[in-house]
Amino acid sequence: MSRYARLLVAGLATALACASPVFAQGGKNNFDTYLVQPNFNTADKARIAKATAYLQALGGAEGRFEQTDARGRTVQGKWYLQRPGKIRFEYDPPSSLLVVSNGRQINTWDPRLESFNSYPLSETPLSLFLDKTIRFDQGVIITEVTSGTAGFTLTARSRNKTVSGSVKLYFDESGDGPLTLRQWLITDAQGQGTTVHLLSLAESHPAASLFVLDKPQSKK
């Protein structure tokens, strides 16, 4: 996989693309000091519980996204979600990159390079919120909760040391109103970050065919 494609995949999640994939892998995990989840106060525990319930209830959805890599380069496209495990990113031309998780593998297709790649979903930060059961107290460590006037953020990393990097989820919240996932930032093992901003999010029931991406047949 080219570095361009890897960054794209590192960026999304996760994702999930731009100049860098939606998910990054490899390298030394820089978060080994977080062996035990911090002892959060009552308010932050409530935020974690609210985010967990929101993500668990989020089944099918779709919308537009904008991805920004560590160099400030941006691309846009369309995304589709079907939990558990399935997500699709269609990047606008001239990239036209496809990143698809079928629940087990993440497959990518770069039509410009005619490059197809595949790797386990479980080895990407995106798996943290695509799992069937969202648990922020077992395989995932919440390292930080930050609150603001518009909502709050959760920063998490996997306890699995084969998964390098972290994911920071941004939630919009209006008073006691419903929560909305607005964006996420995936930071790889080298400290490079890719942000995926959800320009729109609508609940839907995406077709199962959207989450199938096989290696295209070579043209004869």
CSV table of C-alpha atoms in Angstrom, one decimal:
chain,number,residue,atom,x,y,z
A,1,MET,CA,0.0,0.0,0.0
A,2,SER,CA,1.3,3.4,-0.9
A,3,ARG,CA,2.0,6.0,1.9
A,4,TYR,CA,-0.8,8.1,0.4
A,5,ALA,CA,-3.2,5.3,0.8
A,6,ARG,CA,-2.0,4.3,4.3
A,7,LEU,CA,-2.6,7.9,5.5
A,8,LEU,CA,-6.0,7.9,4.0
A,9,VAL,CA,-6.8,4.7,5.8
A,10,ALA,CA,-5.3,6.0,9.0
A,11,GLY,CA,-7.4,9.0,8.9
A,12,LEU,CA,-10.7,7.7,9.0
A,13,ALA,CA,-11.1,6.0,11.5
A,14,THR,CA,-11.7,4.8,11.8
A,15,ALA,CA,-11.3,4.8,10.1
A,16,LEU,CA,-11.8,5.9,9.4
A,17,ALA,CA,-8.0,9.3,2.7
A,18,CYS,CA,-6.7,12.2,1.9
A,19,ALA,CA,-3.4,12.1,2.1
A,20,SER,CA,-3.3,9.5,4.6
A,21,PRO,CA,-5.8,6.4,5.2
A,22,VAL,CA,-8.4,6.3,7.7
A,23,PHE,CA,-6.4,4.1,10.0
A,24,ALA,CA,-2.7,3.8,10.6
A,25,GLN,CA,-0.8,0.7,11.7
A,26,GLY,CA,2.6,-0.4,12.5
A,27,GLY,CA,5.4,1.2,14.6
A,28,LYS,CA,5.9,1.4,18.3
A,29,ASN,CA,2.9,2.1,20.4
A,30,ASN,CA,3.6,5.4,22.2
A,31,PHE,CA,0.8,4.9,24.8
A,32,ASP,CA,2.3,2.0,26.8
A,33,THR,CA,2.2,4.1,30.0
A,34,TYR,CA,-1.6,3.9,30.1
A,35,LEU,CA,-1.8,0.4,31.6
A,36,VAL,CA,-4.7,1.4,33.9
A,37,GLN,CA,-7.6,3.7,33.0
A,38,PRO,CA,-7.5,6.9,35.0
A,39,ASN,CA,-9.9,7.4,37.9
A,40,PHE,CA,-12.4,9.8,36.4
A,41,ASN,CA,-14.7,12.0,38.4
A,42,THR,CA,-18.5,11.5,38.5
A,43,ALA,CA,-19.2,13.9,35.7
A,44,ASP,CA,-16.7,12.4,33.3
A,45,LYS,CA,-17.9,8.9,34.1
A,46,ALA,CA,-21.4,10.1,33.2
A,47,ARG,CA,-20.0,11.4,29.9
A,48,ILE,CA,-18.3,8.1,29.1
A,49,ALA,CA,-21.6,6.2,29.9
A,50,LYS,CA,-23.6,8.6,27.6
A,51,ALA,CA,-21.1,8.2,24.8
A,52,THR,CA,-21.2,4.4,25.2
A,53,ALA,CA,-25.0,4.3,25.0
A,54,TYR,CA,-25.0,6.6,22.0
A,55,LEU,CA,-22.5,4.6,20.0
A,56,GLN,CA,-24.1,1.3,21.0
A,57,ALA,CA,-27.5,2.6,19.7
A,58,LEU,CA,-26.0,3.9,16.4
A,59,GLY,CA,-26.8,1.3,13.9
A,60,GLY,CA,-27.0,2.4,10.3
A,61,ALA,CA,-26.1,5.9,9.1
A,62,GLU,CA,-24.7,7.8,6.1
A,63,GLY,CA,-23.5,11.3,5.2
A,64,ARG,CA,-20.7,13.4,3.9
A,65,PHE,CA,-17.3,13.8,5.5
A,66,GLU,CA,-14.2,15.9,5.2
A,67,GLN,CA,-10.8,14.5,6.0
A,68,THR,CA,-7.7,16.5,6.9
A,69,ASP,CA,-4.2,15.0,7.2
A,70,ALA,CA,-1.3,16.1,9.3
A,71,ARG,CA,-0.1,18.4,6.6
A,72,GLY,CA,-3.4,20.2,6.4
A,73,ARG,CA,-4.5,18.6,3.1
A,74,THR,CA,-8.2,17.9,2.8
A,75,VAL,CA,-10.5,15.7,0.8
A,76,GLN,CA,-14.2,15.0,1.0
A,77,GLY,CA,-16.4,12.1,0.2
A,78,LYS,CA,-19.4,10.1,1.3
A,79,TRP,CA,-19.5,7.6,4.2
A,80,TYR,CA,-21.8,4.7,5.1
A,81,LEU,CA,-22.1,2.9,8.4
A,82,GLN,CA,-23.7,-0.4,9.5
A,83,ARG,CA,-22.7,-1.5,12.9
A,84,PRO,CA,-21.3,-3.9,13.9
A,85,GLY,CA,-18.1,-3.7,12.0
A,86,LYS,CA,-19.1,-2.2,8.6
A,87,ILE,CA,-18.1,1.1,7.2
A,88,ARG,CA,-17.5,2.5,3.7
A,89,PHE,CA,-15.7,5.7,2.6
A,90,GLU,CA,-16.0,6.9,-1.0
A,91,TYR,CA,-13.5,9.7,-1.7
A,92,ASP,CA,-14.4,12.3,-4.3
A,93,PRO,CA,-12.4,12.6,-7.5
A,94,PRO,CA,-9.6,13.0,-8.3
A,95,SER,CA,-8.8,10.5,-5.5
A,96,SER,CA,-11.7,8.2,-5.9
A,97,LEU,CA,-10.2,6.0,-3.2
A,98,LEU,CA,-12.5,3.4,-1.7
A,99,VAL,CA,-12.1,2.2,1.9
A,100,VAL,CA,-14.5,-0.6,3.0
A,101,SER,CA,-14.8,-2.6,6.2
A,102,ASN,CA,-16.9,-5.8,5.8
A,103,GLY,CA,-16.8,-6.5,9.6
A,104,ARG,CA,-13.5,-8.5,9.5
A,105,GLN,CA,-11.2,-6.9,7.0
A,106,ILE,CA,-10.6,-3.4,5.7
A,107,ASN,CA,-10.1,-3.4,2.0
A,108,THR,CA,-8.9,-0.4,0.0
A,109,TRP,CA,-8.9,0.2,-3.7
A,110,ASP,CA,-7.0,3.1,-5.3
A,111,PRO,CA,-8.1,3.2,-9.0
A,112,ARG,CA,-5.4,5.7,-10.0
A,113,LEU,CA,-2.7,3.2,-8.9
A,114,GLU,CA,-4.8,0.1,-9.5
A,115,SER,CA,-3.8,-0.8,-6.0
A,116,PHE,CA,-5.8,-3.2,-3.8
A,117,ASN,CA,-4.9,-3.8,-0.1
A,118,SER,CA,-6.5,-5.6,2.8
A,119,TYR,CA,-5.8,-5.9,6.5
A,120,PRO,CA,-7.6,-6.9,9.7
A,121,LEU,CA,-10.2,-4.5,11.1
A,122,SER,CA,-9.1,-5.6,14.6
A,123,GLU,CA,-5.7,-4.0,14.1
A,124,THR,CA,-7.0,-0.5,13.4
A,125,PRO,CA,-8.2,2.2,15.9
A,126,LEU,CA,-11.5,2.2,14.0
A,127,SER,CA,-12.4,-1.1,15.6
A,128,LEU,CA,-12.8,0.7,18.9
A,129,PHE,CA,-16.2,2.0,18.0
A,130,LEU,CA,-17.3,-0.5,15.3
A,131,ASP,CA,-17.4,-3.5,17.7
A,132,LYS,CA,-20.7,-5.2,18.3
A,133,THR,CA,-20.6,-4.3,22.0
A,134,ILE,CA,-19.1,-0.9,22.9
A,135,ARG,CA,-17.1,-1.3,26.1
A,136,PHE,CA,-14.9,1.5,27.3
A,137,ASP,CA,-13.8,-0.5,30.4
A,138,GLN,CA,-12.4,-3.7,28.9
A,139,GLY,CA,-10.4,-3.9,25.6
A,140,VAL,CA,-10.3,-0.1,25.4
A,141,ILE,CA,-8.7,2.4,27.7
A,142,ILE,CA,-10.1,5.9,28.0
A,143,THR,CA,-7.1,8.1,28.6
A,144,GLU,CA,-8.8,11.5,28.7
A,145,VAL,CA,-12.2,13.2,28.9
A,146,THR,CA,-12.4,16.9,28.0
A,147,SER,CA,-15.6,18.9,28.3
A,148,GLY,CA,-16.5,22.2,26.6
A,149,THR,CA,-19.4,24.5,25.9
A,150,ALA,CA,-20.5,22.6,22.8
A,151,GLY,CA,-19.9,19.1,24.1
A,152,PHE,CA,-17.1,16.8,25.1
A,153,THR,CA,-14.3,14.5,23.7
A,154,LEU,CA,-13.1,11.1,24.7
A,155,THR,CA,-9.6,9.9,23.9
A,156,ALA,CA,-9.1,6.1,23.7
A,157,ARG,CA,-6.6,3.5,22.8
A,158,SER,CA,-6.8,-0.3,22.6
A,159,ARG,CA,-5.3,-2.5,25.3
A,160,ASN,CA,-4.1,-4.7,22.4
A,161,LYS,CA,-0.5,-3.6,21.8
A,162,THR,CA,-0.7,-4.6,18.2
A,163,VAL,CA,-3.0,-1.6,17.6
A,164,SER,CA,-0.8,1.5,17.5
A,165,GLY,CA,-2.1,5.0,18.1
A,166,SER,CA,-5.3,6.5,19.6
A,167,VAL,CA,-8.7,7.8,18.6
A,168,LYS,CA,-10.3,11.0,19.9
A,169,LEU,CA,-14.0,11.2,19.5
A,170,TYR,CA,-15.8,14.6,19.4
A,171,PHE,CA,-19.4,14.7,20.6
A,172,ASP,CA,-21.8,17.7,20.2
A,173,GLU,CA,-24.2,18.1,23.1
A,174,SER,CA,-26.9,20.7,23.7
A,175,GLY,CA,-27.9,20.8,27.3
A,176,ASP,CA,-29.7,17.6,28.1
A,177,GLY,CA,-30.4,17.0,24.5
A,178,PRO,CA,-29.2,14.2,22.3
A,179,LEU,CA,-25.6,13.5,21.6
A,180,THR,CA,-24.1,13.7,18.1
A,181,LEU,CA,-20.8,12.3,16.9
A,182,ARG,CA,-19.2,15.2,15.1
A,183,GLN,CA,-15.7,14.1,14.2
A,184,TRP,CA,-12.7,12.0,15.2
A,185,LEU,CA,-9.0,12.3,15.3
A,186,ILE,CA,-6.8,9.3,14.7
A,187,THR,CA,-3.2,9.6,15.8
A,188,ASP,CA,-0.7,7.0,14.6
A,189,ALA,CA,2.3,5.6,16.4
A,190,GLN,CA,4.5,8.4,15.0
A,191,GLY,CA,2.2,11.1,16.4
A,192,GLN,CA,0.7,12.0,13.1
A,193,GLY,CA,-2.9,12.9,13.2
A,194,THR,CA,-5.8,12.7,10.7
A,195,THR,CA,-9.1,14.2,11.4
A,196,VAL,CA,-12.4,13.1,9.9
A,197,HIS,CA,-15.2,15.7,10.3
A,198,LEU,CA,-18.7,14.4,9.7
A,199,LEU,CA,-20.3,17.1,7.6
A,200,SER,CA,-23.6,15.3,7.8
A,201,LEU,CA,-25.0,12.3,9.7
A,202,ALA,CA,-28.4,10.7,9.0
A,203,GLU,CA,-29.7,7.4,10.3
A,204,SER,CA,-30.3,5.0,7.4
A,205,HIS,CA,-30.2,1.4,6.3
A,206,PRO,CA,-27.3,1.2,3.8
A,207,ALA,CA,-27.5,-1.7,1.3
A,208,ALA,CA,-25.3,-4.7,2.3
A,209,SER,CA,-23.6,-4.5,-1.1
A,210,LEU,CA,-21.9,-1.3,-0.1
A,211,PHE,CA,-19.7,-3.2,2.4
A,212,VAL,CA,-18.3,-5.6,-0.1
A,213,LEU,CA,-15.1,-4.6,-1.9
A,214,ASP,CA,-13.3,-7.4,-3.7
A,215,LYS,CA,-10.1,-7.1,-5.7
A,216,PRO,CA,-11.1,-5.9,-9.2
A,217,GLN,CA,-10.3,-8.2,-12.0
A,218,SER,CA,-7.4,-7.3,-14.2
A,219,LYS,CA,-8.4,-5.9,-17.6
A,220,LYS,CA,-7.3,-8.2,-20.4
